[in-house]
Amino acid sequence: MKNTEALKAEARAKVGSRHARKLRASGRIPASLPSDESNPHVDFHIDGHMFMATRRRHTHVYDIQLDGKSQHALVRELQWDTFGDAIIHIDFKRVRLDVKTDADVELEFVGHPKGGLLNHLVTHVKIRAIPTQIPDSIEVPVSHLMPGGVIYARELVIPEGVELVTAPETKIANAVIQKVIEETPVPAAADAASTVAAPAADAKAGAKPDAKAGAKPDAKGDAKPGKPAKE
């Protein structure tokens, strides 16, 4: 962890969403410092690429250089766009390097539970420390967790010189049992064709043959001869 990192800032001549969009389009990030007993509120902007580089180096304390003056500050809040892809504003807070301050620190979960699935209930905790002693993260071992087990904030190993501000009874994570629901297959519907009556054609199987197919019988049951031709 690096103690401090300088950020060159430029005062914002105008505020408002339209001017902020122009700054972001040029690679700058609008930012602000709140007032305190001896300093007024300040709106400024910084280089976006430079700031993101400091975040990758886990910088906590910034030396903001503005109008020939410098002010130590921490990031109080990052405001992201709707998609969470870009920072649209940074709220800093003034700090003194010799006075403890509150800060949010990320939790790093290590390992896997002995059974069940790990459920993250909290991803950050609040601590109090000298700005230059703020840890990058706090490890949370979870390999001892059994299904139904819970880790509380009081179980976290806090670095020396750092105080835990989050309530000790806060639940950090637990191991939950994964339920598997088996669906009972629904039997296929009976073939409707097997329940219908035999086709009408089968009913006509015993029908009388067509009388026109053969000779017309006479009264005695013999076939009537045809009329002889004239000589």
Coordinates of N, CA and C in Angstrom, one line a residue:
M1 N 0.8 -1.2 0.0 CA 0.0 0.0 0.0 C 0.9 1.2 0.0
K2 N 0.6 2.1 -0.9 CA 1.4 3.4 -1.0 C 0.7 4.4 -0.1
N3 N 1.5 5.2 0.6 CA 1.0 6.1 1.6 C 0.1 7.2 1.0
T4 N 0.7 8.0 0.1 CA -0.1 9.0 -0.6 C 0.3 9.1 -2.1
E5 N -0.6 9.7 -2.9 CA -0.4 9.8 -4.3 C -1.0 11.2 -4.7
A6 N -0.2 11.9 -5.5 CA -0.6 13.2 -5.9 C -1.6 13.2 -7.1
L7 N -2.6 14.1 -7.0 CA -3.6 14.2 -8.1 C -3.6 15.7 -8.5
K8 N -3.3 16.0 -9.7 CA -3.4 17.4 -10.2 C -4.8 17.7 -10.5
A9 N -5.4 18.7 -9.9 CA -6.8 19.1 -10.2 C -6.9 20.5 -10.7
E10 N -8.0 20.7 -11.4 CA -8.3 22.0 -11.9 C -9.7 22.4 -11.5
A11 N -9.9 23.7 -11.0 CA -11.1 24.1 -10.5 C -12.2 24.1 -11.6
R12 N -13.4 23.9 -11.3 CA -14.5 23.9 -12.2 C -15.1 25.3 -12.3
A13 N -15.0 25.9 -13.4 CA -15.6 27.3 -13.6 C -17.1 27.3 -13.5
K14 N -17.7 26.2 -14.0 CA -19.1 26.0 -14.0 C -19.5 24.6 -13.6
V15 N -20.7 24.5 -12.9 CA -21.2 23.3 -12.5 C -22.5 23.0 -13.2
G16 N -23.0 21.8 -13.1 CA -24.2 21.4 -13.9 C -23.9 20.2 -14.7
S17 N -25.0 19.5 -15.1 CA -24.9 18.2 -15.8 C -24.3 18.4 -17.2
R18 N -24.6 19.6 -17.9 CA -24.1 19.8 -19.2 C -22.6 20.0 -19.2
H19 N -22.1 20.7 -18.3 CA -20.7 21.0 -18.2 C -20.0 19.7 -17.8
A20 N -20.6 18.9 -16.9 CA -20.0 17.7 -16.4 C -19.9 16.7 -17.5
R21 N -20.9 16.6 -18.4 CA -20.8 15.7 -19.6 C -19.6 16.1 -20.5
K22 N -19.4 17.4 -20.7 CA -18.3 17.9 -21.5 C -17.0 17.5 -20.9
L23 N -16.9 17.6 -19.6 CA -15.6 17.2 -18.9 C -15.4 15.7 -19.1
R24 N -16.4 14.9 -18.9 CA -16.2 13.4 -19.0 C -15.9 13.0 -20.4
A25 N -16.5 13.7 -21.4 CA -16.2 13.5 -22.8 C -14.7 13.7 -23.1
S26 N -14.1 14.6 -22.4 CA -12.7 15.0 -22.6 C -11.7 14.1 -21.7
G27 N -12.3 13.1 -21.0 CA -11.4 12.3 -20.2 C -11.2 12.8 -18.8
R28 N -12.0 13.8 -18.3 CA -11.9 14.3 -17.0 C -13.0 13.8 -16.1
I29 N -12.8 13.7 -14.8 CA -13.9 13.3 -13.9 C -14.2 14.4 -12.9
P30 N -15.4 14.9 -12.9 CA -15.8 15.9 -11.9 C -15.7 15.4 -10.5
A31 N -15.3 16.2 -9.6 CA -15.1 15.8 -8.2 C -15.3 17.0 -7.3
S32 N -15.4 16.7 -6.0 CA -15.6 17.8 -5.0 C -15.0 17.5 -3.7
L33 N -14.7 18.5 -2.9 CA -14.2 18.4 -1.5 C -15.2 19.2 -0.7
P34 N -15.7 18.7 0.4 CA -16.6 19.4 1.2 C -15.9 20.4 2.1
S35 N -16.7 21.4 2.6 CA -16.1 22.4 3.5 C -15.8 21.8 4.9
D36 N -14.9 22.5 5.6 CA -14.7 22.2 7.0 C -14.5 23.5 7.7
E37 N -13.9 23.5 8.9 CA -13.8 24.7 9.8 C -12.9 25.7 9.1
S38 N -12.0 25.3 8.3 CA -11.0 26.3 7.7 C -11.0 26.3 6.2
N39 N -11.8 25.5 5.5 CA -11.7 25.4 4.1 C -13.1 25.4 3.5
P40 N -13.3 26.1 2.4 CA -14.6 26.1 1.7 C -14.8 24.9 0.9
H41 N -16.1 24.7 0.4 CA -16.4 23.6 -0.5 C -15.7 23.9 -1.8
V42 N -15.2 22.9 -2.5 CA -14.5 23.1 -3.7 C -15.0 22.1 -4.8
D43 N -15.3 22.6 -6.0 CA -15.6 21.7 -7.1 C -14.4 21.7 -8.1
F44 N -14.0 20.6 -8.6 CA -12.8 20.5 -9.5 C -13.0 19.3 -10.4
H45 N -12.0 19.1 -11.2 CA -12.0 17.9 -12.0 C -10.5 17.4 -12.1
I46 N -10.4 16.0 -12.4 CA -9.1 15.4 -12.4 C -9.1 14.5 -13.7
D47 N -7.8 14.1 -14.0 CA -7.7 13.2 -15.2 C -8.2 11.8 -14.8
G48 N -9.1 11.3 -15.7 CA -9.7 10.0 -15.4 C -8.8 8.8 -15.5
H49 N -7.9 8.8 -16.5 CA -6.9 7.7 -16.6 C -6.0 7.6 -15.4
M50 N -5.5 8.8 -15.0 CA -4.6 8.8 -13.8 C -5.3 8.3 -12.6
F51 N -6.5 8.7 -12.4 CA -7.2 8.3 -11.1 C -7.4 6.8 -11.2
M52 N -7.9 6.2 -12.3 CA -8.1 4.8 -12.4 C -6.8 4.0 -12.2
A53 N -5.7 4.6 -12.6 CA -4.4 3.9 -12.3 C -4.1 3.9 -10.8
T54 N -4.4 4.9 -10.1 CA -4.2 4.9 -8.7 C -5.1 3.9 -8.0
R55 N -6.3 3.7 -8.5 CA -7.2 2.7 -7.9 C -6.6 1.3 -8.1
R56 N -6.0 1.0 -9.2 CA -5.4 -0.3 -9.4 C -4.3 -0.5 -8.5
R57 N -3.6 0.6 -8.0 CA -2.5 0.4 -7.1 C -3.0 0.5 -5.6
H58 N -4.3 0.5 -5.5 CA -4.9 0.5 -4.1 C -4.6 1.7 -3.3
T59 N -4.5 2.8 -3.9 CA -4.2 4.1 -3.2 C -5.4 4.5 -2.4
H60 N -5.2 4.9 -1.2 CA -6.3 5.4 -0.3 C -6.2 6.9 -0.1
V61 N -5.0 7.4 0.2 CA -4.8 8.8 0.5 C -4.3 9.5 -0.7
Y62 N -4.9 10.6 -1.0 CA -4.6 11.5 -2.2 C -4.1 12.8 -1.7
D63 N -3.1 13.3 -2.4 CA -2.6 14.7 -2.2 C -3.2 15.5 -3.3
I64 N -4.3 16.1 -3.2 CA -5.0 16.9 -4.2 C -4.4 18.2 -4.4
Q65 N -3.8 18.5 -5.5 CA -3.1 19.7 -5.8 C -3.9 20.6 -6.6
L66 N -4.4 21.8 -6.0 CA -5.3 22.6 -6.7 C -5.0 24.1 -6.4
D67 N -4.8 24.9 -7.4 CA -4.5 26.3 -7.3 C -3.3 26.6 -6.4
G68 N -2.3 25.8 -6.5 CA -1.0 26.0 -5.8 C -1.1 25.5 -4.4
K69 N -2.2 24.9 -4.0 CA -2.3 24.4 -2.6 C -2.6 22.8 -2.7
S70 N -2.3 22.2 -1.6 CA -2.5 20.7 -1.6 C -3.4 20.4 -0.3
Q71 N -4.1 19.3 -0.5 CA -5.0 18.9 0.6 C -5.1 17.4 0.6
H72 N -4.8 16.7 1.7 CA -4.9 15.3 1.8 C -6.4 14.9 1.9
A73 N -6.7 13.9 1.1 CA -8.2 13.5 1.1 C -8.3 12.0 0.8
L74 N -9.4 11.4 1.2 CA -9.8 10.0 0.9 C -11.0 10.1 0.0
V75 N -11.2 9.0 -0.7 CA -12.5 8.9 -1.5 C -13.6 8.5 -0.6
R76 N -14.6 9.4 -0.5 CA -15.8 9.1 0.3 C -16.8 8.3 -0.5
E77 N -17.0 8.7 -1.8 CA -18.0 8.0 -2.6 C -17.7 8.1 -4.0
L78 N -17.9 7.0 -4.8 CA -17.8 7.0 -6.2 C -19.1 6.8 -6.8
Q79 N -19.5 7.7 -7.7 CA -20.8 7.7 -8.4 C -20.5 7.1 -9.8
W80 N -21.2 6.0 -10.2 CA -21.0 5.3 -11.5 C -22.2 5.6 -12.4
D81 N -22.0 5.4 -13.7 CA -23.1 5.6 -14.6 C -24.1 4.4 -14.5
T82 N -25.1 4.5 -15.2 CA -26.2 3.5 -15.1 C -25.7 2.0 -15.3
F83 N -24.8 1.8 -16.2 CA -24.3 0.5 -16.5 C -23.1 0.1 -15.6
G84 N -22.6 1.0 -14.8 CA -21.5 0.7 -13.9 C -20.2 0.6 -14.6
D85 N -20.1 1.2 -15.8 CA -18.9 1.1 -16.6 C -17.9 2.3 -16.3
A86 N -18.4 3.5 -16.0 CA -17.6 4.6 -15.9 C -18.0 5.5 -14.6
I87 N -17.0 6.1 -14.0 CA -17.2 7.0 -12.8 C -17.6 8.3 -13.4
I88 N -18.8 8.8 -12.8 CA -19.3 10.1 -13.3 C -19.0 11.2 -12.3
H89 N -18.7 10.9 -11.0 CA -18.3 11.9 -10.0 C -17.6 11.3 -8.9
I90 N -16.8 12.0 -8.2 CA -16.0 11.5 -7.0 C -16.3 12.5 -5.9
D91 N -16.7 12.0 -4.8 CA -16.8 12.8 -3.5 C -15.6 12.4 -2.7
F92 N -14.7 13.4 -2.4 CA -13.6 13.2 -1.5 C -14.0 13.7 -0.2
K93 N -13.2 13.4 0.8 CA -13.3 14.0 2.2 C -11.9 14.3 2.7
R94 N -11.8 15.5 3.3 CA -10.5 16.0 3.8 C -10.1 15.2 5.0
V95 N -8.8 14.9 5.1 CA -8.2 14.1 6.2 C -6.9 14.7 6.6
R96 N -6.5 14.4 7.9 CA -5.2 14.7 8.4 C -4.4 13.4 8.6
L97 N -3.2 13.4 8.2 CA -2.4 12.2 8.2 C -2.1 11.7 9.6
D98 N -2.3 12.6 10.6 CA -2.0 12.2 12.0 C -3.3 12.0 12.8
V99 N -4.4 12.0 12.2 CA -5.7 11.8 12.9 C -6.4 10.6 12.3
K100 N -6.9 9.8 13.1 CA -7.7 8.6 12.6 C -9.0 9.1 11.9
T101 N -9.4 8.3 10.9 CA -10.6 8.6 10.2 C -11.3 7.3 9.9
D102 N -12.6 7.4 9.6 CA -13.4 6.2 9.2 C -13.3 5.9 7.7
A103 N -13.2 4.7 7.3 CA -13.1 4.3 5.9 C -13.8 2.9 5.7
D104 N -14.3 2.7 4.5 CA -14.8 1.4 4.2 C -13.8 0.5 3.5
V105 N -13.6 -0.7 4.0 CA -12.6 -1.6 3.5 C -13.3 -2.9 3.0
E106 N -12.8 -3.3 1.8 CA -13.4 -4.5 1.1 C -13.0 -5.8 1.9
L107 N -13.9 -6.8 1.9 CA -13.6 -8.1 2.4 C -13.2 -9.0 1.3
E108 N -12.1 -9.8 1.6 CA -11.6 -10.8 0.6 C -11.9 -12.2 1.2
F109 N -12.8 -12.9 0.6 CA -13.2 -14.2 1.1 C -12.2 -15.3 0.6
V110 N -11.7 -16.1 1.5 CA -10.6 -17.0 1.1 C -11.1 -18.5 1.4
G111 N -11.0 -19.3 0.4 CA -11.4 -20.7 0.5 C -12.8 -21.0 0.2
H112 N -13.3 -22.2 0.5 CA -14.6 -22.7 0.2 C -15.2 -23.4 1.4
P113 N -16.5 -23.3 1.7 CA -17.1 -24.0 2.9 C -16.9 -25.5 2.7
K114 N -16.9 -26.2 3.9 CA -16.9 -27.6 3.9 C -18.1 -28.2 3.3
G115 N -19.2 -27.5 3.3 CA -20.5 -28.0 2.7 C -21.4 -26.8 2.4
G116 N -22.2 -27.0 1.4 CA -23.1 -25.9 1.1 C -22.5 -24.9 0.2
L117 N -23.2 -23.8 0.0 CA -22.7 -22.7 -0.8 C -22.4 -21.5 0.1
L118 N -21.4 -20.7 -0.2 CA -21.1 -19.5 0.5 C -22.0 -18.3 0.1
N119 N -22.6 -17.7 1.1 CA -23.5 -16.6 0.9 C -22.9 -15.3 1.5
H120 N -22.5 -14.4 0.6 CA -21.9 -13.1 1.1 C -23.0 -12.2 1.6
L121 N -23.0 -11.9 2.9 CA -24.0 -11.0 3.4 C -23.5 -9.6 3.5
V122 N -22.2 -9.4 3.6 CA -21.5 -8.1 3.6 C -20.3 -8.2 2.8
T123 N -20.0 -7.1 2.0 CA -18.8 -7.1 1.2 C -17.8 -6.1 1.7
H124 N -18.2 -5.2 2.5 CA -17.3 -4.2 3.1 C -17.6 -4.0 4.6
V125 N -16.6 -3.6 5.3 CA -16.8 -3.2 6.7 C -16.2 -1.8 7.0
K126 N -16.7 -1.1 7.9 CA -16.1 0.2 8.3 C -15.1 0.1 9.4
I127 N -14.0 0.7 9.2 CA -12.9 0.7 10.1 C -12.5 2.1 10.5
R128 N -11.6 2.3 11.5 CA -11.1 3.6 11.9 C -9.6 3.4 12.0
A129 N -8.8 4.3 11.3 CA -7.4 4.2 11.4 C -6.7 5.5 10.9
I130 N -5.4 5.6 11.1 CA -4.7 6.7 10.5 C -4.8 6.5 9.0
P131 N -5.0 7.5 8.2 CA -5.2 7.3 6.8 C -4.1 6.5 6.1
T132 N -2.9 6.6 6.5 CA -1.8 5.8 5.8 C -1.8 4.4 6.3
Q133 N -2.6 4.0 7.3 CA -2.6 2.6 7.7 C -3.9 1.9 7.3
I134 N -4.7 2.5 6.5 CA -5.9 1.9 6.0 C -5.6 0.6 5.2
P135 N -6.0 -0.6 5.5 CA -5.6 -1.7 4.7 C -6.3 -1.8 3.4
D136 N -5.7 -2.5 2.4 CA -6.3 -2.6 1.1 C -7.6 -3.5 1.2
S137 N -7.5 -4.5 2.0 CA -8.7 -5.4 2.2 C -8.5 -6.2 3.5
I138 N -9.5 -6.9 3.9 CA -9.4 -7.8 5.1 C -9.8 -9.2 4.7
E139 N -9.0 -10.1 5.0 CA -9.3 -11.5 4.6 C -10.3 -12.2 5.5
V140 N -11.1 -13.0 4.9 CA -12.2 -13.7 5.6 C -12.0 -15.2 5.3
P141 N -11.3 -16.0 6.1 CA -11.3 -17.5 5.8 C -12.6 -18.1 6.0
V142 N -13.0 -19.0 5.0 CA -14.4 -19.6 5.1 C -14.3 -21.1 5.0
S143 N -13.1 -21.7 4.9 CA -13.0 -23.1 4.7 C -13.4 -24.0 5.9
H144 N -13.6 -23.3 7.0 CA -14.1 -24.1 8.2 C -15.6 -24.1 8.3
L145 N -16.3 -23.4 7.5 CA -17.8 -23.3 7.6 C -18.4 -24.6 7.2
M146 N -19.4 -25.0 8.1 CA -20.2 -26.1 7.8 C -21.6 -25.6 7.3
P147 N -22.4 -26.4 6.7 CA -23.8 -25.9 6.3 C -24.5 -25.3 7.5
G148 N -25.0 -24.1 7.3 CA -25.7 -23.4 8.4 C -24.8 -22.6 9.3
G149 N -23.4 -22.7 9.1 CA -22.5 -21.9 9.8 C -22.5 -20.4 9.4
V150 N -22.1 -19.5 10.4 CA -22.1 -18.1 10.1 C -20.8 -17.5 10.6
I151 N -20.3 -16.5 9.9 CA -19.2 -15.7 10.3 C -19.6 -14.3 10.7
Y152 N -19.2 -13.9 11.9 CA -19.6 -12.5 12.4 C -18.4 -11.6 12.3
A153 N -18.8 -10.3 12.3 CA -17.7 -9.2 12.2 C -16.7 -9.3 13.3
R154 N -17.1 -9.8 14.5 CA -16.2 -9.9 15.6 C -15.1 -10.9 15.4
E155 N -15.3 -11.8 14.4 CA -14.3 -12.9 14.1 C -13.3 -12.4 13.2
L156 N -13.4 -11.3 12.6 CA -12.4 -10.8 11.6 C -11.1 -10.5 12.3
V157 N -10.0 -10.8 11.6 CA -8.7 -10.4 12.1 C -8.3 -9.1 11.6
I158 N -8.4 -8.1 12.5 CA -8.1 -6.7 12.1 C -6.7 -6.3 12.3
P159 N -6.0 -5.7 11.4 CA -4.6 -5.3 11.5 C -4.4 -4.4 12.8
E160 N -3.2 -4.5 13.2 CA -2.8 -3.7 14.4 C -2.9 -2.2 14.1
G161 N -3.4 -1.4 15.0 CA -3.6 0.0 14.8 C -4.9 0.4 14.1
V162 N -5.7 -0.7 13.7 CA -7.0 -0.4 13.0 C -8.1 -0.9 13.9
E163 N -9.2 -0.1 14.0 CA -10.3 -0.4 14.9 C -11.5 -0.8 14.0
L164 N -12.3 -1.7 14.4 CA -13.5 -2.1 13.7 C -14.7 -1.2 14.1
V165 N -15.3 -0.5 13.2 CA -16.4 0.3 13.5 C -17.7 -0.4 13.3
T166 N -17.8 -1.3 12.3 CA -19.0 -2.1 12.1 C -19.3 -2.9 13.3
A167 N -20.6 -3.0 13.6 CA -21.0 -3.7 14.8 C -20.5 -5.1 14.8
P168 N -20.0 -5.6 16.0 CA -19.4 -6.9 16.1 C -20.4 -8.0 15.7
E169 N -21.7 -7.8 16.0 CA -22.7 -8.9 15.7 C -23.2 -8.9 14.3
T170 N -22.6 -8.1 13.4 CA -23.0 -8.1 12.0 C -22.6 -9.4 11.4
K171 N -23.5 -10.0 10.7 CA -23.2 -11.3 10.0 C -22.5 -10.9 8.7
I172 N -21.3 -11.6 8.5 CA -20.5 -11.3 7.3 C -20.9 -12.3 6.2
A173 N -21.0 -13.6 6.5 CA -21.2 -14.6 5.5 C -21.8 -15.9 6.2
N174 N -22.4 -16.7 5.4 CA -22.9 -18.0 6.0 C -22.9 -19.0 4.9
A175 N -22.9 -20.3 5.3 CA -23.0 -21.4 4.3 C -24.4 -21.9 4.3
V176 N -25.0 -21.9 3.1 CA -26.3 -22.4 2.9 C -26.4 -23.7 2.2
I177 N -27.4 -24.5 2.5 CA -27.6 -25.8 1.8 C -28.3 -25.6 0.5
Q178 N -27.7 -26.2 -0.5 CA -28.3 -26.0 -1.9 C -29.4 -27.1 -2.0
K179 N -30.6 -26.6 -2.3 CA -31.8 -27.5 -2.4 C -31.9 -27.9 -3.9
V180 N -32.0 -29.2 -4.1 CA -32.3 -29.7 -5.4 C -33.7 -30.2 -5.5
I181 N -34.5 -29.6 -6.4 CA -35.9 -30.0 -6.5 C -36.0 -30.8 -7.8
E182 N -36.4 -32.1 -7.6 CA -36.6 -33.0 -8.7 C -38.1 -33.0 -9.2
E183 N -38.2 -32.8 -10.4 CA -39.6 -32.7 -11.0 C -40.0 -34.1 -11.4
T184 N -41.3 -34.5 -10.9 CA -41.8 -35.8 -11.3 C -42.4 -35.7 -12.7
P185 N -41.9 -36.7 -13.6 CA -42.3 -36.6 -15.0 C -43.8 -36.9 -15.1
V186 N -44.5 -36.1 -15.9 CA -46.0 -36.3 -16.1 C -46.2 -37.3 -17.2
P187 N -47.0 -38.4 -16.9 CA -47.2 -39.5 -17.9 C -47.9 -38.9 -19.1
A188 N -47.4 -39.5 -20.2 CA -48.0 -39.0 -21.5 C -49.5 -39.4 -21.6
A189 N -50.3 -38.6 -22.2 CA -51.7 -38.8 -22.4 C -51.9 -40.1 -23.3
A190 N -52.9 -40.8 -22.9 CA -53.2 -42.1 -23.7 C -53.5 -41.7 -25.1
D191 N -53.2 -42.6 -26.0 CA -53.4 -42.3 -27.4 C -54.9 -42.4 -27.6
A192 N -55.4 -41.2 -28.0 CA -56.9 -41.1 -28.2 C -57.4 -42.0 -29.3
A193 N -56.5 -42.4 -30.2 CA -57.0 -43.2 -31.3 C -57.3 -44.6 -30.8
S194 N -56.6 -45.0 -29.7 CA -56.9 -46.4 -29.2 C -58.2 -46.5 -28.5
T195 N -58.8 -45.4 -28.2 CA -60.1 -45.4 -27.4 C -61.3 -45.2 -28.3
V196 N -61.1 -44.8 -29.5 CA -62.2 -44.6 -30.4 C -62.8 -45.9 -31.0
A197 N -64.0 -45.8 -31.5 CA -64.6 -47.0 -32.0 C -63.9 -47.4 -33.3
A198 N -64.1 -48.6 -33.7 CA -63.5 -49.1 -35.0 C -64.0 -48.2 -36.1
P199 N -63.2 -48.0 -37.2 CA -63.6 -47.2 -38.3 C -64.9 -47.7 -38.9
A200 N -65.7 -46.7 -39.5 CA -67.0 -47.1 -40.1 C -66.8 -48.1 -41.3
A201 N -65.6 -48.1 -41.9 CA -65.4 -49.0 -43.0 C -65.4 -50.4 -42.5
D202 N -64.9 -50.6 -41.2 CA -65.0 -52.0 -40.6 C -66.4 -52.4 -40.4
A203 N -67.3 -51.5 -40.1 CA -68.7 -51.8 -39.8 C -69.4 -52.3 -41.1
K204 N -68.9 -51.8 -42.2 CA -69.5 -52.2 -43.5 C -68.9 -53.5 -44.1
A205 N -68.0 -54.1 -43.3 CA -67.4 -55.3 -43.8 C -68.4 -56.4 -44.2
G206 N -69.5 -56.5 -43.5 CA -70.5 -57.5 -43.8 C -71.6 -57.0 -44.7
A207 N -71.4 -55.9 -45.3 CA -72.5 -55.4 -46.2 C -72.7 -56.3 -47.4
K208 N -74.0 -56.3 -47.9 CA -74.4 -57.1 -49.1 C -73.7 -56.6 -50.3
P209 N -73.3 -57.6 -51.2 CA -72.7 -57.1 -52.4 C -73.7 -56.4 -53.3
D210 N -73.2 -55.6 -54.2 CA -74.0 -54.8 -55.1 C -74.8 -55.7 -56.1
A211 N -76.1 -55.6 -56.1 CA -76.9 -56.5 -56.9 C -76.7 -56.2 -58.4
K212 N -76.3 -54.9 -58.7 CA -76.1 -54.6 -60.1 C -74.8 -55.2 -60.7
A213 N -74.0 -55.8 -59.8 CA -72.8 -56.4 -60.3 C -73.1 -57.7 -61.1
G214 N -74.2 -58.4 -60.7 CA -74.5 -59.7 -61.4 C -75.8 -59.6 -62.2
A215 N -76.3 -60.7 -62.7 CA -77.6 -60.7 -63.5 C -78.8 -60.6 -62.6
K216 N -79.8 -60.0 -63.1 CA -81.0 -59.8 -62.3 C -81.8 -61.1 -62.2
P217 N -82.1 -61.6 -61.0 CA -82.8 -62.9 -60.9 C -84.3 -62.7 -61.3
D218 N -84.9 -63.8 -61.8 CA -86.3 -63.8 -62.1 C -87.1 -64.3 -60.9
A219 N -88.3 -64.5 -61.1 CA -89.2 -64.9 -59.9 C -88.8 -66.3 -59.4
K220 N -88.2 -67.1 -60.3 CA -87.9 -68.5 -59.9 C -86.4 -68.5 -59.4
G221 N -85.8 -67.4 -59.4 CA -84.4 -67.4 -58.9 C -83.4 -67.6 -60.0
D222 N -83.9 -67.9 -61.3 CA -82.9 -68.0 -62.4 C -82.7 -66.7 -63.1
A223 N -81.6 -66.6 -63.7 CA -81.3 -65.4 -64.4 C -82.2 -65.3 -65.6
K224 N -82.7 -64.1 -65.9 CA -83.6 -63.9 -67.0 C -82.8 -63.7 -68.3
P225 N -83.1 -64.6 -69.4 CA -82.3 -64.5 -70.6 C -82.6 -63.2 -71.3
G226 N -81.7 -62.8 -72.1 CA -81.9 -61.5 -72.9 C -82.8 -61.8 -74.1
K227 N -83.4 -60.7 -74.7 CA -84.3 -60.8 -75.8 C -83.5 -61.3 -77.0
P228 N -84.0 -62.3 -77.8 CA -83.3 -62.8 -79.0 C -83.4 -61.8 -80.1
A229 N -82.3 -61.8 -80.9 CA -82.3 -60.8 -82.0 C -83.2 -61.3 -83.1
K230 N -83.8 -60.3 -83.8 CA -84.6 -60.7 -85.0 C -83.8 -61.2 -86.1
E231 N -84.4 -62.2 -86.8 CA -83.7 -62.7 -88.0 C -84.0 -61.8 -89.2

